[in-house]
Tab-separated table of C-alpha atoms in Angstrom:
chain	number	residue	atom	x	y	z
A	27	UNK	CA	65.660	125.497	68.679
A	28	UNK	CA	68.076	123.826	70.451
A	29	UNK	CA	68.525	126.491	73.280
A	30	UNK	CA	72.182	127.269	72.205
A	31	UNK	CA	73.262	130.935	72.874
A	32	UNK	CA	73.644	132.778	69.647
A	33	UNK	CA	76.875	134.495	70.652
A	34	UNK	CA	78.422	130.951	71.573
A	35	UNK	CA	77.236	129.634	68.190
A	36	UNK	CA	78.745	131.963	65.819
A	37	UNK	CA	82.207	132.222	68.120
A	38	UNK	CA	82.555	128.402	67.730
A	39	UNK	CA	81.540	129.002	63.792
A	40	UNK	CA	83.831	131.765	62.989
A	41	UNK	CA	86.800	130.546	65.104
A	42	UNK	CA	89.764	129.793	62.878
A	43	UNK	CA	91.287	126.093	63.501
A	44	UNK	CA	95.019	126.162	64.667
A	45	UNK	CA	97.031	123.748	63.134
A	46	UNK	CA	99.751	121.884	65.580
A	47	UNK	CA	102.361	123.352	63.387
A	48	UNK	CA	101.471	126.771	63.938
A	49	UNK	CA	100.714	125.955	67.719
A	50	UNK	CA	104.071	124.378	68.308
A	51	UNK	CA	106.381	126.740	65.720
A	52	UNK	CA	108.849	127.321	68.322
A	53	UNK	CA	109.202	123.493	69.599
A	54	UNK	CA	109.508	122.680	65.866
A	55	UNK	CA	112.945	124.311	65.358
A	56	UNK	CA	113.792	122.613	68.925
A	57	UNK	CA	113.050	119.180	67.461
A	58	UNK	CA	114.967	119.568	64.097
A	59	UNK	CA	118.425	120.774	66.367
A	60	UNK	CA	117.604	117.503	68.644
A	61	UNK	CA	117.087	115.067	66.193
A	62	UNK	CA	119.710	116.220	63.849
A	63	UNK	CA	122.204	115.308	66.694
A	64	UNK	CA	120.368	112.237	67.952
A	65	UNK	CA	118.626	110.607	64.870
A	66	UNK	CA	117.995	107.360	67.087
A	67	UNK	CA	115.498	109.350	69.690
A	68	UNK	CA	112.123	107.921	69.432
A	69	UNK	CA	109.187	110.154	70.607
A	70	UNK	CA	109.656	109.170	74.207
A	71	UNK	CA	113.383	110.238	74.370
A	72	UNK	CA	112.428	113.409	72.104
A	73	UNK	CA	109.865	114.892	74.798
A	74	UNK	CA	112.347	114.365	77.471
A	75	UNK	CA	115.276	116.339	75.417
A	76	UNK	CA	112.388	118.802	74.758
A	77	UNK	CA	111.426	119.317	78.582
A	78	UNK	CA	114.983	119.864	79.247
A	79	UNK	CA	115.025	122.810	76.788
A	80	UNK	CA	111.890	124.093	78.529
A	81	UNK	CA	109.581	122.774	75.944
A	82	UNK	CA	106.360	121.199	77.167
A	83	UNK	CA	104.257	119.187	74.772
A	84	UNK	CA	101.931	116.003	75.243
A	85	UNK	CA	103.463	113.057	73.739
A	86	UNK	CA	100.232	112.582	71.924
A	87	UNK	CA	100.695	115.787	70.584
A	88	UNK	CA	104.039	115.106	69.787
A	89	UNK	CA	103.599	112.342	67.497
A	90	UNK	CA	101.045	114.154	65.616
A	91	UNK	CA	103.484	117.183	65.255
A	92	UNK	CA	106.195	114.674	63.749
A	93	UNK	CA	103.965	113.490	61.490
A	94	UNK	CA	101.923	117.020	60.387
A	95	UNK	CA	105.654	118.439	59.787
A	96	UNK	CA	107.328	115.426	58.351
A	97	UNK	CA	110.288	115.763	60.873
A	98	UNK	CA	109.569	111.772	61.424
A	99	UNK	CA	112.438	111.368	58.506
A	100	UNK	CA	115.017	112.616	60.631
A	101	UNK	CA	114.282	109.689	63.219
A	102	UNK	CA	115.305	106.222	62.810
A	103	UNK	CA	114.004	104.468	59.972
A	104	UNK	CA	111.353	102.099	60.454
A	105	UNK	CA	113.437	99.231	60.269
A	106	UNK	CA	112.817	95.992	62.509
A	107	UNK	CA	114.651	96.236	65.688
A	108	UNK	CA	117.122	93.435	66.021
A	109	UNK	CA	116.414	91.361	69.118
A	110	UNK	CA	119.034	90.495	71.733
A	111	UNK	CA	119.862	87.200	72.458
A	112	UNK	CA	118.220	87.534	75.815
A	113	UNK	CA	115.030	88.591	73.872
A	114	UNK	CA	115.586	85.582	71.479
A	115	UNK	CA	115.585	83.146	74.719
A	116	UNK	CA	112.612	84.731	76.161
A	117	UNK	CA	110.270	84.298	73.055
A	118	UNK	CA	111.633	80.581	72.564
A	119	UNK	CA	110.720	79.960	76.307
A	120	UNK	CA	107.152	81.405	75.620
A	121	UNK	CA	104.970	80.818	78.506
A	122	UNK	CA	107.750	79.180	80.267
A	123	UNK	CA	109.511	82.361	81.330
A	124	UNK	CA	106.922	82.439	84.253
A	125	UNK	CA	108.845	80.309	86.874
A	126	UNK	CA	106.317	81.704	89.707
A	127	UNK	CA	103.614	80.221	87.650
A	128	UNK	CA	105.264	76.793	87.920
A	129	UNK	CA	105.272	76.830	91.661
A	130	UNK	CA	102.776	74.885	93.904
A	131	UNK	CA	103.878	76.589	97.024
A	132	UNK	CA	105.666	79.819	97.712
A	133	UNK	CA	108.182	80.001	100.719
A	134	UNK	CA	109.382	82.986	102.791
A	135	UNK	CA	112.027	84.896	100.778
A	136	UNK	CA	111.458	81.960	97.737
A	137	UNK	CA	109.907	84.963	95.405
A	138	UNK	CA	110.486	88.699	94.863
A	139	UNK	CA	108.680	90.560	92.600
A	140	UNK	CA	109.823	93.916	91.078
A	141	UNK	CA	108.778	96.844	88.849
A	142	UNK	CA	109.037	100.533	88.400
A	143	UNK	CA	106.396	103.525	88.785
A	144	UNK	CA	106.710	106.791	87.702
A	145	UNK	CA	106.853	109.235	90.519
A	146	UNK	CA	105.504	113.340	89.621
A	147	UNK	CA	106.346	115.834	91.948
A	148	UNK	CA	107.162	119.560	92.074
A	149	UNK	CA	103.675	120.267	91.038
A	150	UNK	CA	103.845	118.480	87.685
A	151	UNK	CA	107.200	119.856	86.515
A	152	UNK	CA	109.665	117.274	87.486
A	153	UNK	CA	109.173	113.153	87.636
A	154	UNK	CA	111.409	110.312	88.600
A	155	UNK	CA	110.998	106.652	88.812
A	156	UNK	CA	110.589	104.468	92.026
A	157	UNK	CA	111.853	100.672	91.728
A	158	UNK	CA	111.228	98.159	94.380
A	159	UNK	CA	111.669	94.361	95.211
A	160	UNK	CA	108.574	92.893	97.162
A	161	UNK	CA	108.687	89.533	98.949
A	162	UNK	CA	105.741	87.572	98.326
A	163	UNK	CA	104.831	86.016	101.552
A	164	UNK	CA	105.646	88.818	103.841
A	165	UNK	CA	104.559	91.551	101.501
A	166	UNK	CA	107.529	93.664	102.717
A	167	UNK	CA	109.644	95.589	100.602
A	168	UNK	CA	113.184	94.240	100.611
A	169	UNK	CA	114.979	96.694	98.376
A	170	UNK	CA	114.114	100.059	96.390
A	171	UNK	CA	115.663	102.942	94.718
A	172	UNK	CA	114.633	106.214	93.037
A	173	UNK	CA	116.253	107.450	89.948
A	174	UNK	CA	115.756	109.263	86.736
A	175	UNK	CA	115.925	106.341	84.807
A	176	UNK	CA	114.919	102.928	85.011
A	177	UNK	CA	118.149	100.575	84.270
A	178	UNK	CA	120.585	102.089	86.797
A	179	UNK	CA	118.226	102.549	89.415
A	180	UNK	CA	116.836	98.737	88.981
A	181	UNK	CA	120.265	97.490	89.801
A	182	UNK	CA	120.604	99.712	92.763
A	183	UNK	CA	117.381	98.388	93.950
A	184	UNK	CA	118.678	95.150	93.739
A	185	UNK	CA	122.050	95.577	95.601
A	186	UNK	CA	119.455	96.561	98.332
A	187	UNK	CA	117.314	93.535	98.390
A	188	UNK	CA	120.588	91.502	97.642
A	189	UNK	CA	121.985	92.863	100.991
A	190	UNK	CA	118.716	92.163	102.938
A	191	UNK	CA	118.831	88.515	101.668
A	192	UNK	CA	122.447	88.065	102.779
A	193	UNK	CA	121.994	89.670	106.302
A	194	UNK	CA	119.078	86.662	107.033
A	195	UNK	CA	121.521	84.288	105.517
A	196	UNK	CA	119.061	83.662	102.498
A	197	UNK	CA	120.774	81.567	99.878
A	198	UNK	CA	120.630	83.729	96.771
A	199	UNK	CA	120.572	80.616	94.202
A	200	UNK	CA	117.118	79.693	96.035
A	201	UNK	CA	115.362	83.153	95.046
A	202	UNK	CA	113.483	83.757	92.100
A	203	UNK	CA	113.274	87.390	91.161
A	204	UNK	CA	110.344	88.018	88.510
A	205	UNK	CA	109.496	90.770	86.568
A	206	UNK	CA	107.786	92.052	83.342
A	207	UNK	CA	109.714	92.117	79.944
A	208	UNK	CA	110.642	95.645	80.301
A	209	UNK	CA	113.796	96.581	78.438
A	210	UNK	CA	115.728	97.486	81.715
A	211	UNK	CA	115.016	94.133	82.984
A	212	UNK	CA	116.241	92.321	79.688
A	213	UNK	CA	119.357	94.416	79.662
A	214	UNK	CA	122.819	92.162	79.503
A	215	UNK	CA	123.891	94.343	82.539
A	216	UNK	CA	121.013	93.399	84.826
A	217	UNK	CA	120.558	89.991	83.697
A	218	UNK	CA	124.227	89.407	84.313
A	219	UNK	CA	124.067	90.646	87.472
A	220	UNK	CA	121.485	88.297	88.526
A	221	UNK	CA	122.798	85.334	86.983
A	222	UNK	CA	126.282	86.342	88.450
A	223	UNK	CA	124.689	85.848	91.884
A	224	UNK	CA	122.829	82.581	90.870
A	225	UNK	CA	119.225	84.411	91.139
A	226	UNK	CA	116.759	82.625	88.772
A	227	UNK	CA	115.003	84.901	86.456
A	228	UNK	CA	111.259	84.656	85.999
A	229	UNK	CA	109.375	87.207	83.378
A	230	UNK	CA	105.795	87.773	82.934
A	231	UNK	CA	104.384	86.411	79.752
A	232	UNK	CA	103.703	88.962	76.957
A	233	UNK	CA	100.292	90.751	77.247
A	234	UNK	CA	99.743	89.139	80.728
A	235	UNK	CA	99.768	92.029	83.387
A	236	UNK	CA	98.425	89.814	85.776
A	237	UNK	CA	101.349	87.981	86.151
A	238	UNK	CA	103.043	90.818	88.066
A	239	UNK	CA	99.897	91.599	89.834
A	240	UNK	CA	101.825	91.935	93.282
A	241	UNK	CA	103.748	95.073	92.291
A	242	UNK	CA	100.522	96.532	90.258
A	243	UNK	CA	98.809	96.095	93.744
A	244	UNK	CA	101.816	97.671	95.796
A	245	UNK	CA	102.447	100.785	93.560
A	246	UNK	CA	98.442	101.163	93.315
A	247	UNK	CA	98.110	101.345	97.124
A	248	UNK	CA	101.002	103.573	97.393
A	249	UNK	CA	100.132	105.972	94.701
A	250	UNK	CA	96.334	106.360	95.518
A	251	UNK	CA	97.632	107.148	99.439
A	252	UNK	CA	100.454	109.541	98.901
A	253	UNK	CA	100.430	110.857	95.347
A	254	UNK	CA	98.904	114.120	96.161
A	255	UNK	CA	101.569	114.590	98.887
A	256	UNK	CA	104.466	113.468	96.297
A	257	UNK	CA	103.253	116.026	93.765
A	258	UNK	CA	103.726	119.101	96.257
A	259	UNK	CA	107.300	118.222	97.046
A	260	UNK	CA	109.790	120.301	95.455
A	261	UNK	CA	113.114	118.584	95.264
A	262	UNK	CA	114.273	115.255	94.395
A	263	UNK	CA	115.605	114.926	97.880
A	264	UNK	CA	112.259	115.390	99.607
A	265	UNK	CA	110.758	112.669	97.219
A	266	UNK	CA	113.327	110.391	98.267
A	267	UNK	CA	113.293	111.290	102.244
A	268	UNK	CA	109.339	110.664	101.822
A	269	UNK	CA	109.495	107.425	99.848
A	270	UNK	CA	111.914	106.046	102.569
A	271	UNK	CA	109.216	107.229	105.261
A	272	UNK	CA	106.552	105.704	103.408
A	273	UNK	CA	108.201	102.369	102.818
A	274	UNK	CA	109.252	101.889	106.341
A	275	UNK	CA	105.893	102.279	107.437
A	276	UNK	CA	104.641	99.731	104.728
A	277	UNK	CA	106.990	97.599	106.223
A	278	UNK	CA	106.481	97.735	109.856
A	279	UNK	CA	103.251	99.339	110.732
A	280	UNK	CA	100.906	98.820	107.752
A	281	UNK	CA	98.526	96.024	108.263
A	282	UNK	CA	98.911	93.652	105.180
A	283	UNK	CA	95.225	91.879	104.541
A	284	UNK	CA	96.582	88.634	103.468
A	285	UNK	CA	98.148	87.781	106.877
A	286	UNK	CA	96.876	90.471	109.181
A	287	UNK	CA	100.242	91.621	110.244
């Protein structure tokens, strides 16, 4: 009556459903071993650890598997995470965390936006992080870095941006660095490094992604234009060199719509 092939109907009807537990039976043991040694791992770190052991599983499937196999009990207990001193300060400040919003006019080199994005390469087998510092008026990337994790890579990118500012005789105490409230941007090491240089820190308000639209726009263009080429690169060194060439092009040749240069 509905035009469905009879064989298709009976194949679907007689198909045995495969539970996640049976589908990922080999991965289950690996999960147990990892969580025994690292009970503090959440599903993200657990997924990374599994990838290192050549076990590939989607994060959604992993979370369902943890629930189905009841391996979640090996993870950290669901207790409320204790907030750091920096997190408490940001919470108390509320909307005031965004210093950029309070400016009526932004001067050249006064505000740098920063964020990170994931780059997938080696035909999907590998990934790394790109972190950049973008100057608001000129739309130039003053510093960037690529690495396997965000915290250390953020500091390396900041040091490059700092060197650029110092070479152009810009006083760091007159600079505002704006970022979202990601963990790496709230760490004592990161915040301490910027405060030591007298740099003012500005943060996006929670739930307001538009507060960091500058970086969303940059990474959107970067990945839209070169995602496929990055995907086919085989090594980290190739990704690093490719990003260097494209950011040089972005800084020196690409026409920016806001000022036509």
